[in-house]
Amino acid sequence: PVLDLPTQHKISCTSFSSAVQQYLLSSDYEGRVHLWDLGSAKIVRQWQAHERRIWVVDGCVGQPDQFATGSDDGTVKVRTAVRAWTPSGGVWSCVVGVLLQG
C-alpha cells in the first residue's frame, strides 16, 4: 500500500472527497464519518452521523462541499463540510445537516 490509515473500528466504505483531492471520507460500523488528510495520514474532522452502521458515504460532484451517508438506522443524511481558513491553516467543520426520511 501507498498509505496506511489506522482506525479504531471496522470501516464500511470510503470515498475520495470531491472538494479537495487530498481528502478521503470513510465511514464505520459505529455510525461515524471521518475526513482524512492523506498528506498527514490523520483525521482532520469526524462526525457521529448515525446511530448504527453506515453502509455508504459519497461526495457530491455537483456540490463538492457536500457528502451523503446511508445507514442501517434507516436514514440518509446529507452534510456540508466547509473549509474555513485560519492563520494556522485550514479547518473543516460541519455547518449543516439534513435528514431525509421516506
CSV table of C-alpha atoms in Angstrom, one decimal:
chain,number,residue,atom,x,y,z
A,1,PRO,CA,0.0,0.0,0.0
A,2,VAL,CA,1.0,3.6,-0.6
A,3,LEU,CA,-0.6,4.7,2.7
A,4,ASP,CA,-1.9,3.0,5.8
A,5,LEU,CA,-4.7,4.8,7.8
A,6,PRO,CA,-5.2,3.3,11.3
A,7,THR,CA,-8.8,3.1,12.5
A,8,GLN,CA,-10.4,2.1,15.8
A,9,HIS,CA,-13.5,0.4,14.2
A,10,LYS,CA,-14.3,-1.6,11.1
A,11,ILE,CA,-14.6,0.5,8.0
A,12,SER,CA,-17.7,0.1,5.9
A,13,CYS,CA,-17.0,2.5,3.0
A,14,THR,CA,-14.5,5.1,1.6
A,15,SER,CA,-14.9,7.9,-0.9
A,16,PHE,CA,-12.4,10.5,-2.1
A,17,SER,CA,-13.6,14.0,-1.3
A,18,SER,CA,-14.8,15.8,-4.4
A,19,ALA,CA,-13.9,19.1,-2.8
A,20,VAL,CA,-10.2,18.5,-2.3
A,21,GLN,CA,-8.3,15.5,-3.8
A,22,GLN,CA,-6.1,15.4,-0.7
A,23,TYR,CA,-9.0,14.2,1.5
A,24,LEU,CA,-10.7,10.9,1.9
A,25,LEU,CA,-14.0,10.2,3.6
A,26,SER,CA,-14.5,6.9,5.5
A,27,SER,CA,-17.5,5.5,7.4
A,28,ASP,CA,-17.6,2.8,10.1
A,29,TYR,CA,-19.7,0.3,11.8
A,30,GLU,CA,-20.3,2.7,14.7
A,31,GLY,CA,-22.1,5.3,12.6
A,32,ARG,CA,-19.1,7.7,12.3
A,33,VAL,CA,-17.7,9.5,9.3
A,34,HIS,CA,-14.0,10.5,9.2
A,35,LEU,CA,-12.4,13.1,6.9
A,36,TRP,CA,-8.8,12.1,6.4
A,37,ASP,CA,-5.9,14.3,5.2
A,38,LEU,CA,-3.9,12.0,3.0
A,39,GLY,CA,-0.9,14.2,3.2
A,40,SER,CA,-0.5,13.8,7.0
A,41,ALA,CA,-2.4,10.4,7.3
A,42,LYS,CA,-4.5,12.0,10.1
A,43,ILE,CA,-8.2,12.5,10.7
A,44,VAL,CA,-9.0,16.2,10.4
A,45,ARG,CA,-12.7,16.0,11.2
A,46,GLN,CA,-15.2,13.4,12.3
A,47,TRP,CA,-19.0,13.3,12.6
A,48,GLN,CA,-21.2,11.0,14.6
A,49,ALA,CA,-23.5,10.8,11.6
A,50,HIS,CA,-25.8,7.8,12.5
A,51,GLU,CA,-26.8,5.6,15.4
A,52,ARG,CA,-25.9,2.4,13.6
A,53,ARG,CA,-23.5,1.1,10.9
A,54,ILE,CA,-23.1,3.3,7.8
A,55,TRP,CA,-23.1,1.4,4.6
A,56,VAL,CA,-22.2,4.1,2.2
A,57,VAL,CA,-20.5,7.5,2.2
A,58,ASP,CA,-20.0,9.5,-1.0
A,59,GLY,CA,-19.1,13.1,-2.0
A,60,CYS,CA,-21.3,15.1,-4.4
A,61,VAL,CA,-19.7,16.0,-7.7
A,62,GLY,CA,-22.1,18.9,-8.3
A,63,GLN,CA,-21.7,20.3,-4.8
A,64,PRO,CA,-18.1,19.5,-3.9
A,65,ASP,CA,-18.5,20.5,-0.2
A,66,GLN,CA,-21.4,18.0,0.4
A,67,PHE,CA,-21.4,14.3,1.2
A,68,ALA,CA,-24.2,11.8,1.8
A,69,THR,CA,-24.4,8.8,4.1
A,70,GLY,CA,-26.8,5.8,4.3
A,71,SER,CA,-27.2,3.7,7.4
A,72,ASP,CA,-28.7,0.6,9.0
A,73,ASP,CA,-30.7,3.1,11.1
A,74,GLY,CA,-32.9,3.7,8.1
A,75,THR,CA,-31.8,7.2,7.3
A,76,VAL,CA,-29.9,9.0,4.6
A,77,LYS,CA,-28.1,12.2,5.7
A,78,VAL,CA,-26.6,14.9,3.6
A,79,ARG,CA,-23.9,17.1,5.3
A,80,THR,CA,-21.9,20.1,4.2
A,81,ALA,CA,-18.2,20.4,5.1
A,82,VAL,CA,-16.9,23.9,4.6
A,83,ARG,CA,-13.2,24.8,4.6
A,84,ALA,CA,-12.6,27.8,6.9
A,85,TRP,CA,-9.2,29.3,6.6
A,86,THR,CA,-7.4,30.4,9.8
A,87,PRO,CA,-3.9,31.9,10.1
A,88,SER,CA,-2.6,28.5,11.0
A,89,GLY,CA,-4.2,26.6,8.2
A,90,GLY,CA,-7.4,25.1,7.1
A,91,VAL,CA,-10.1,23.6,9.4
A,92,TRP,CA,-13.1,21.6,8.3
A,93,SER,CA,-16.4,22.0,10.2
A,94,CYS,CA,-19.8,20.6,9.7
A,95,VAL,CA,-22.2,23.5,9.2
A,96,VAL,CA,-25.5,21.9,8.2
A,97,GLY,CA,-27.2,18.5,8.5
A,98,VAL,CA,-30.2,17.4,6.6
A,99,LEU,CA,-32.2,14.3,7.5
A,100,LEU,CA,-34.2,12.7,4.6
A,101,GLN,CA,-36.8,10.2,5.6
A,102,GLY,CA,-39.3,8.3,3.5
